[in-house]
CSV table of C-alpha atoms and ligand atoms in Angstrom, one decimal:
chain,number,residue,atom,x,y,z
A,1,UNK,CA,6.1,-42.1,136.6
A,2,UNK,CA,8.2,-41.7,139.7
A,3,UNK,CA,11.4,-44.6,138.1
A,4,UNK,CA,15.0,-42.6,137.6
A,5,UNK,CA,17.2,-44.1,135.1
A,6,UNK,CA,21.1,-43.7,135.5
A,7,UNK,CA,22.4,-43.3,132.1
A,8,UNK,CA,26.7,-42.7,131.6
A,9,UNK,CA,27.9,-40.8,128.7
A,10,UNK,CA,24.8,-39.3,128.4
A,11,UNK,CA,26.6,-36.6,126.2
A,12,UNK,CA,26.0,-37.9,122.6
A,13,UNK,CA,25.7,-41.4,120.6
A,14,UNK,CA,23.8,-44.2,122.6
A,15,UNK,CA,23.6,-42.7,125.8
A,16,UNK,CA,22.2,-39.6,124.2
A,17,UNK,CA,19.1,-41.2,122.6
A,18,UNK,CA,18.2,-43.0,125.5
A,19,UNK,CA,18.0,-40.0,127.3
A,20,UNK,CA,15.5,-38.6,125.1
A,21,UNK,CA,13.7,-42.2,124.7
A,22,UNK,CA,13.2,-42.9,127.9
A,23,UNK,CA,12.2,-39.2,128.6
A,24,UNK,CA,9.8,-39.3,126.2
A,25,UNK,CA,8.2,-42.3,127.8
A,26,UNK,CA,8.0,-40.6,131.3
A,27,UNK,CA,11.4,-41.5,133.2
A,28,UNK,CA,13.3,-39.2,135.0
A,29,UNK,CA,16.8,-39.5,134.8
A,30,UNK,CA,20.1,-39.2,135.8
A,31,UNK,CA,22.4,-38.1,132.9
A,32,UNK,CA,26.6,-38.0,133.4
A,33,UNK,CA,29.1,-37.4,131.1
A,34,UNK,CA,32.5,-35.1,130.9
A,35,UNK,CA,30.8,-32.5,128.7
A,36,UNK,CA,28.8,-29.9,131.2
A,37,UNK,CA,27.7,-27.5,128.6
A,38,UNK,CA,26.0,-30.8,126.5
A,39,UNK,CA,24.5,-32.5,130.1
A,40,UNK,CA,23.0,-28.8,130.6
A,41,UNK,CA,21.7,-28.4,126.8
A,42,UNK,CA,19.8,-31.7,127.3
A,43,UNK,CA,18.6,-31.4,130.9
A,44,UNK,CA,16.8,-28.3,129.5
A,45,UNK,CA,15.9,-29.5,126.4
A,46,UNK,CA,14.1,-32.5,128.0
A,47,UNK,CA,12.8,-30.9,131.1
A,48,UNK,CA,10.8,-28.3,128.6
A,49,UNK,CA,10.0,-31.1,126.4
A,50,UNK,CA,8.6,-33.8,128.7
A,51,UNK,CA,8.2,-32.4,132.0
A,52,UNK,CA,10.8,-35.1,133.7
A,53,UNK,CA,13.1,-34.8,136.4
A,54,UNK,CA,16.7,-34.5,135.6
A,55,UNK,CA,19.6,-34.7,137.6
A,56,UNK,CA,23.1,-33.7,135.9
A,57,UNK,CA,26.5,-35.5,137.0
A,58,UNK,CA,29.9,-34.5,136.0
A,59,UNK,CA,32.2,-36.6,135.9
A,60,UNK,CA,35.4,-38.8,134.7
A,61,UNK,CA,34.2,-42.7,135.0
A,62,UNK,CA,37.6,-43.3,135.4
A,63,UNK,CA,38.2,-41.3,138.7
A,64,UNK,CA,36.7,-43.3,141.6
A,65,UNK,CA,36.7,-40.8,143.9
A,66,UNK,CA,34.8,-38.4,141.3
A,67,UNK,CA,32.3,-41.3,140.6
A,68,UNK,CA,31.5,-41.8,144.5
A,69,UNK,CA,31.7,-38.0,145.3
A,70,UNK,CA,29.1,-37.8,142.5
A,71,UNK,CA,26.6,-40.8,143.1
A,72,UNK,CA,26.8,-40.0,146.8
A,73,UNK,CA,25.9,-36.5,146.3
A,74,UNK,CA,22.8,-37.7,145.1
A,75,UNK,CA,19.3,-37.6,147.8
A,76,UNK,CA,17.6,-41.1,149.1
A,77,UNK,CA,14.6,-39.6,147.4
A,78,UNK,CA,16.4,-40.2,143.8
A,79,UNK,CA,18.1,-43.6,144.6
A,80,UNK,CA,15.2,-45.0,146.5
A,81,UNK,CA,13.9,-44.7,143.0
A,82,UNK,CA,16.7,-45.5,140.5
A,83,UNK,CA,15.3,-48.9,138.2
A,84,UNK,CA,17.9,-49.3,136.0
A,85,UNK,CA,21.4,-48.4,135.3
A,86,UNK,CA,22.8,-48.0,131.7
A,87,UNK,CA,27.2,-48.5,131.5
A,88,UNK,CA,27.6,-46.6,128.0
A,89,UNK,CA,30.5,-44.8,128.8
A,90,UNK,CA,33.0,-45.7,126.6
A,91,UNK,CA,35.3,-45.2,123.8
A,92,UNK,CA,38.1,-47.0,121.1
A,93,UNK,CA,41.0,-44.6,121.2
A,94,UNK,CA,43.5,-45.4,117.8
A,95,UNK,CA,43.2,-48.6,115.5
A,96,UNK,CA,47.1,-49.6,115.3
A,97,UNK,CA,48.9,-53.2,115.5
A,98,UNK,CA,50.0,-54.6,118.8
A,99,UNK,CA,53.1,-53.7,118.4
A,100,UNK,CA,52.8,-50.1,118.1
A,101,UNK,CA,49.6,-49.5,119.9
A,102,UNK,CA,50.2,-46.6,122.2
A,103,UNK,CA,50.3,-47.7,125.4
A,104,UNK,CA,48.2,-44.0,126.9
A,105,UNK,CA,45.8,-45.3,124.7
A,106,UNK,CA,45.6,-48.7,126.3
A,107,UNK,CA,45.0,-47.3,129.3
A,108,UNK,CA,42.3,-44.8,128.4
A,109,UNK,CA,40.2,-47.6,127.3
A,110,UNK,CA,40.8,-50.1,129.9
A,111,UNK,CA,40.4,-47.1,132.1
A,112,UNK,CA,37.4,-45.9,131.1
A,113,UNK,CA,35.5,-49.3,129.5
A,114,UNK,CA,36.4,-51.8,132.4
A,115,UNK,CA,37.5,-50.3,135.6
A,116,UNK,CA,35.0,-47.0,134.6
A,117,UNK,CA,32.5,-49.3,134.6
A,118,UNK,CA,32.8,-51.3,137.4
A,119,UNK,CA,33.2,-48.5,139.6
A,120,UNK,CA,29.8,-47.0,138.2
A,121,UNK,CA,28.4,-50.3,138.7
A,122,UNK,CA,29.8,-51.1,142.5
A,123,UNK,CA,28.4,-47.0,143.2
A,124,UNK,CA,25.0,-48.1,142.1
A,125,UNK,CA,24.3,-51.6,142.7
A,126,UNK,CA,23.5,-51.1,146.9
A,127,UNK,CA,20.4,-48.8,145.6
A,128,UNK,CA,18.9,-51.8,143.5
A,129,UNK,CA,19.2,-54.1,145.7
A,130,UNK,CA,17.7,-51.6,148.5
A,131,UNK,CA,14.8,-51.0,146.1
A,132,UNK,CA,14.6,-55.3,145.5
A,133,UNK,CA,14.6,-55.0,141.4
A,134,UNK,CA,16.7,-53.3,139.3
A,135,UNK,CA,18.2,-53.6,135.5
A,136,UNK,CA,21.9,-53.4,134.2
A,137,UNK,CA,22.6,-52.4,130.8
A,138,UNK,CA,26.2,-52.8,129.7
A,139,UNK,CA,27.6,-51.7,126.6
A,140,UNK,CA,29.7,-54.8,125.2
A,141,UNK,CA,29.8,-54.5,121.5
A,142,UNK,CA,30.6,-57.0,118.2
A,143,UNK,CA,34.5,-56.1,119.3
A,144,UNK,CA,33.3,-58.1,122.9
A,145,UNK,CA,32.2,-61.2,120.8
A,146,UNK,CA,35.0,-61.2,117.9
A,147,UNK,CA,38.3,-59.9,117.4
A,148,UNK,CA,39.6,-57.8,114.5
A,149,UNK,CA,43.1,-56.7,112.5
A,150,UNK,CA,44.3,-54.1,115.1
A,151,UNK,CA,41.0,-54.3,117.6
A,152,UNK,CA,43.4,-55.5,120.0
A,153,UNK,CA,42.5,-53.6,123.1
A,154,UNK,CA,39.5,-52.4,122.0
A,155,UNK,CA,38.1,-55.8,121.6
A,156,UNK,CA,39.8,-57.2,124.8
A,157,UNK,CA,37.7,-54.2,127.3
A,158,UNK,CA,34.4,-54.8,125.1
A,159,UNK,CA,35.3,-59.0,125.6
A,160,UNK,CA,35.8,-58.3,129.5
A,161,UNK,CA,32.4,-56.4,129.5
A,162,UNK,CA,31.0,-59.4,128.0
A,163,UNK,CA,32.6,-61.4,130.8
A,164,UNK,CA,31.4,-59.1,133.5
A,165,UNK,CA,28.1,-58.8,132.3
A,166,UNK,CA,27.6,-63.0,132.4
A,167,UNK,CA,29.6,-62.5,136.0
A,168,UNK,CA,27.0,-59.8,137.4
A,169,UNK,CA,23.9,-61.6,136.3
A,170,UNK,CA,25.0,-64.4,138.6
A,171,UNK,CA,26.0,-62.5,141.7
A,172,UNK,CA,23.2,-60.3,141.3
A,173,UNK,CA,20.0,-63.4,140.4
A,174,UNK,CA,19.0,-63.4,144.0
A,175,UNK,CA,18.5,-60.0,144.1
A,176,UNK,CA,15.8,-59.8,140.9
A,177,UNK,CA,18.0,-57.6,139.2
A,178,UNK,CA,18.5,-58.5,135.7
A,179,UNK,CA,21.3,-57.7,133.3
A,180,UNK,CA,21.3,-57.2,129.4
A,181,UNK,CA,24.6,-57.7,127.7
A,182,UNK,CA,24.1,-55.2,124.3
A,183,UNK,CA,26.3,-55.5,121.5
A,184,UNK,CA,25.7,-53.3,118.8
A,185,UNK,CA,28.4,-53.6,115.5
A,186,UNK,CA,29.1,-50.2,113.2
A,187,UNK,CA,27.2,-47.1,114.6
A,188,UNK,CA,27.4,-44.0,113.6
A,189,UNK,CA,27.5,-41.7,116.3
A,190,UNK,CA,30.9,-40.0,117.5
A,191,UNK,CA,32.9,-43.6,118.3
A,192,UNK,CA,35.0,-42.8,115.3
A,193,UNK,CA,35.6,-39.7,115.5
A,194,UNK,CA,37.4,-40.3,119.1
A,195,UNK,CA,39.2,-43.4,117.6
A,196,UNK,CA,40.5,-41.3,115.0
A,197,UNK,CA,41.4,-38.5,117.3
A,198,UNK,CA,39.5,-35.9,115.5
A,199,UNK,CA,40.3,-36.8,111.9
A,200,UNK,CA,36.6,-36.4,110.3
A,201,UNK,CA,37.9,-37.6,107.1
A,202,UNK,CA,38.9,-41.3,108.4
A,203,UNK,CA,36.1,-41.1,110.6
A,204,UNK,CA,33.5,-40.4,108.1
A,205,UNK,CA,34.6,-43.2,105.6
A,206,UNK,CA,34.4,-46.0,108.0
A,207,UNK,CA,30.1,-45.4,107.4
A,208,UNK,CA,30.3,-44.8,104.0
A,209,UNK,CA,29.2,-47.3,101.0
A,210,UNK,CA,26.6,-48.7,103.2
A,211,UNK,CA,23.5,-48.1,106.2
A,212,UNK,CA,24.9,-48.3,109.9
A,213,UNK,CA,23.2,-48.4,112.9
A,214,UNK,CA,21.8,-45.6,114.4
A,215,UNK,CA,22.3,-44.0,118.0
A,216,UNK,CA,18.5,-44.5,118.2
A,217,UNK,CA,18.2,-47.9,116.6
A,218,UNK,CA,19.9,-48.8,119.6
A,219,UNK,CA,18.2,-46.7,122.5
A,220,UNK,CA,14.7,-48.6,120.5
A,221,UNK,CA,16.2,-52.0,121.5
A,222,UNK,CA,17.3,-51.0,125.3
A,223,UNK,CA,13.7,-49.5,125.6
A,224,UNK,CA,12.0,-53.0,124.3
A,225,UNK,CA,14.5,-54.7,127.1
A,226,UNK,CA,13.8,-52.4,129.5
A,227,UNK,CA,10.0,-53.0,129.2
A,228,UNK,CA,9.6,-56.5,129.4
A,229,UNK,CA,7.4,-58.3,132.4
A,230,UNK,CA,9.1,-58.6,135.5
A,231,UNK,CA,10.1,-62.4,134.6
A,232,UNK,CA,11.4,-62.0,131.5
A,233,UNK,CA,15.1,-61.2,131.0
A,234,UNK,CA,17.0,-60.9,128.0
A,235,UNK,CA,20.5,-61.3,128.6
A,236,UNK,CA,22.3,-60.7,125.4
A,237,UNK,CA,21.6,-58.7,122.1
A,238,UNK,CA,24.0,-58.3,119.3
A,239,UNK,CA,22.3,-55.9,116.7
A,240,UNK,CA,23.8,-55.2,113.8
A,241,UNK,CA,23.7,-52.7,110.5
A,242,UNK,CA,21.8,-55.3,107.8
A,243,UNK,CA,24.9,-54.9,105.8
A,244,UNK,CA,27.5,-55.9,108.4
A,245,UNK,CA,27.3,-60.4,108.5
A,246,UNK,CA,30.5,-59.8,111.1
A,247,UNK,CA,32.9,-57.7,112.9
A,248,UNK,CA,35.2,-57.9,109.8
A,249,UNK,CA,32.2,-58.8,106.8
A,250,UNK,CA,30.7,-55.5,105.6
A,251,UNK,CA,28.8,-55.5,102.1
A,252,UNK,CA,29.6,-52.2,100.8
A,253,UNK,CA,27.9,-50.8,97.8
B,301,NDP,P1,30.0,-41.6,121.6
B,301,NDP,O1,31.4,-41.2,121.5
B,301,NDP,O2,29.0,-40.9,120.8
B,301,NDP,O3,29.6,-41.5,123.1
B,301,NDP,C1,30.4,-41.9,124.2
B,301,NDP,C2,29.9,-41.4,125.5
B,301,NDP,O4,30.8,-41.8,126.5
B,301,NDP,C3,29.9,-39.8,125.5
B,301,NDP,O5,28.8,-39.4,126.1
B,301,NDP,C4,31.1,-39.5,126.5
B,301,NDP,O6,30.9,-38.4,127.2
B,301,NDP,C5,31.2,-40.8,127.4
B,301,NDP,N1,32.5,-41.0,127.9
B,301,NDP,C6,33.6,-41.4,127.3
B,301,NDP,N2,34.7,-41.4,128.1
B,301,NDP,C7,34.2,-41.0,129.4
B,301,NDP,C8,34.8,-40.8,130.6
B,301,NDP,N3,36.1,-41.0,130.9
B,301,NDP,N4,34.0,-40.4,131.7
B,301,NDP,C9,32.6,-40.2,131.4
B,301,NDP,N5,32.0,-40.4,130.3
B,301,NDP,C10,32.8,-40.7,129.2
B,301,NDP,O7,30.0,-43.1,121.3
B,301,NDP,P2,28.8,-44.2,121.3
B,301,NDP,O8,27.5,-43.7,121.7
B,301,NDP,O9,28.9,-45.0,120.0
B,301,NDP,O10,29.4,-45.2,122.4
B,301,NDP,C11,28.7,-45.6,123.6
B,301,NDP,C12,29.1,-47.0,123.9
B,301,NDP,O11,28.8,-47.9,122.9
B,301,NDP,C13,30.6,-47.2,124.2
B,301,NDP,O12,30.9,-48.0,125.3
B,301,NDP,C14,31.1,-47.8,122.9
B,301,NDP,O13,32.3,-48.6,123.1
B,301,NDP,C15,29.9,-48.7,122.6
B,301,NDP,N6,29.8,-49.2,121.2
B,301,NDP,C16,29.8,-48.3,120.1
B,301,NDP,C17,29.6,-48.7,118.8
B,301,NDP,C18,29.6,-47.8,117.6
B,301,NDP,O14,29.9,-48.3,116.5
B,301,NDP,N7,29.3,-46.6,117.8
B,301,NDP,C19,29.3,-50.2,118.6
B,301,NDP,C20,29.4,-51.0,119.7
B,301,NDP,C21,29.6,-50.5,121.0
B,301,NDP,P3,31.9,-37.2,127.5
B,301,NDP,O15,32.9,-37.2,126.4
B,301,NDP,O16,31.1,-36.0,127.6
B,301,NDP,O17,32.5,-37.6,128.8
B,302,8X3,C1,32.3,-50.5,118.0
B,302,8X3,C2,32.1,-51.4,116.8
B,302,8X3,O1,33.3,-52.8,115.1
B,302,8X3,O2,34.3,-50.6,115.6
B,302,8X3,O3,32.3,-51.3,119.2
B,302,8X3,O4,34.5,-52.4,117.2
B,302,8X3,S1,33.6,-51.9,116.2
């Protein structure tokens, strides 16, 4: 198909399943994450599978040096062909009240789920607008439309992604390149696990009693986005488990 998609945090959850989506349709891609040994598993996995073209990209979204050292390692073969860009790095780090929040966590999230992304973002934005159409995913989230009992800074990075995401599809309109704010609520893929530092047991019960979302259910959604006509955009999507009515309202059984 000759179309390279630039996915970050390839290495599990939502970024993970639209690797293997859009794989499966024909795209080649670019996958990036922390998490070599996973970017390596896939690349081969996928490569045998579909017969794509894979590039692999190491590195911390938070390190802007890393992230242009990375994306300007790449050939104008692949960005002369990159068509859309997906910002799913990201992470909660903790649940706690403002008052004791840790303050390294505060930092790894703004770190990683605003400035990560706008670095990403200002690294791959010149190749769309090169190429004259492009397509910007960014991972918002229910914690980016509401706020919840010790969300605090969690909520406020997913709320500025929200913000940016309204922001770029303005700068960027006379440049056809759309942008699709997605804002998923409970999924169960390994979000809670890093929130919870490791501890499987909190981690597990936040899904149990009822049907969360699904790593895929998402990718399924970006896909249906992705492959709308040229002048049909949809800018926002907040998809949700059928049991969850809000970011605080979940019918457990
Ligand atoms: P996962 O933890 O499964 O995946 C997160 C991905 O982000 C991993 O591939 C991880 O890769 C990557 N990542 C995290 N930090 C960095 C970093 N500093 N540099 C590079 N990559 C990084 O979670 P999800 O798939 O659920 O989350 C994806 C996005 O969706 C996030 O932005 C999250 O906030 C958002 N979201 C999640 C929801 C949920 O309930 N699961 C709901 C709403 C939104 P690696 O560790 O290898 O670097
Ligand atoms: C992840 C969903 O509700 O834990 O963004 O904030 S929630």
């Amino acid at each position: 198909m000759n179309k390279y998609i630039f996915i970050t945090g390839s290495t599990s959850g939502f970024g993970e399943a639209c690797a293997n989506l859009f794989a499966q349709n024909g795209w080649d891609l670019i996958l990036t994450g922390r998490r070599r040994d996973r970017l390596e598993n896939l690349k081969s996995k996928l490569t045998s599978q579909f017969g794509v073209k894979i590039e692999i990209l190491c590195f911390d979204v938070r390190k802007l040096k890393e992230v242009n050292e990375s994306i300007g390692s790449l050939s104008l073969e692949i960005t002369s062909k990159i068509e859309i860009l997906i910002n799913n790095a990201g992470l909660a780090v903790g649940r706690d009240p403002i008052d004791s929040g840790i303050v390294e966590d505060w930092e790894r999230m703004i770190d990683t789920n605003i400035k990560g992304l706008l670095y990403i973002t200002k690294a791959i934005v010149p190749f769309l607008k090169k190429n004259k159409k492009g397509h910007i995913f960014n991972l918002g989230s229910i914690a980016g439309k509401e706020v919840y009992p010790s969300g605090n800074v969690y909520c406020a990075t997913k709320h500025a992604v929200d913000a940016l995401s309204k922001a770029m599809r303005i700068d960027l309109v006379e440049h056809s390149i759309k942008v699709t704010n997605i804002a998923p609520g409970a999924a169960d893929t390994e979000f809670s696990i890093v929130r919870f530092k490791g501890d499987k047991e909190i981690a597990t019960s936040v899904y149990e009693g009822f049907q969360p979302l699904l790593a895929n259910d998402i990718a399924e959604t970006i896909y249906f986005v992705a492959t709308r006509p040229k002048h049909v955009t949809i800018n926002d999507l907040t998809i949700m488990p059928t049991a969850q009515a809000s970011a605080t309202v979940l019918w457990k059984e």
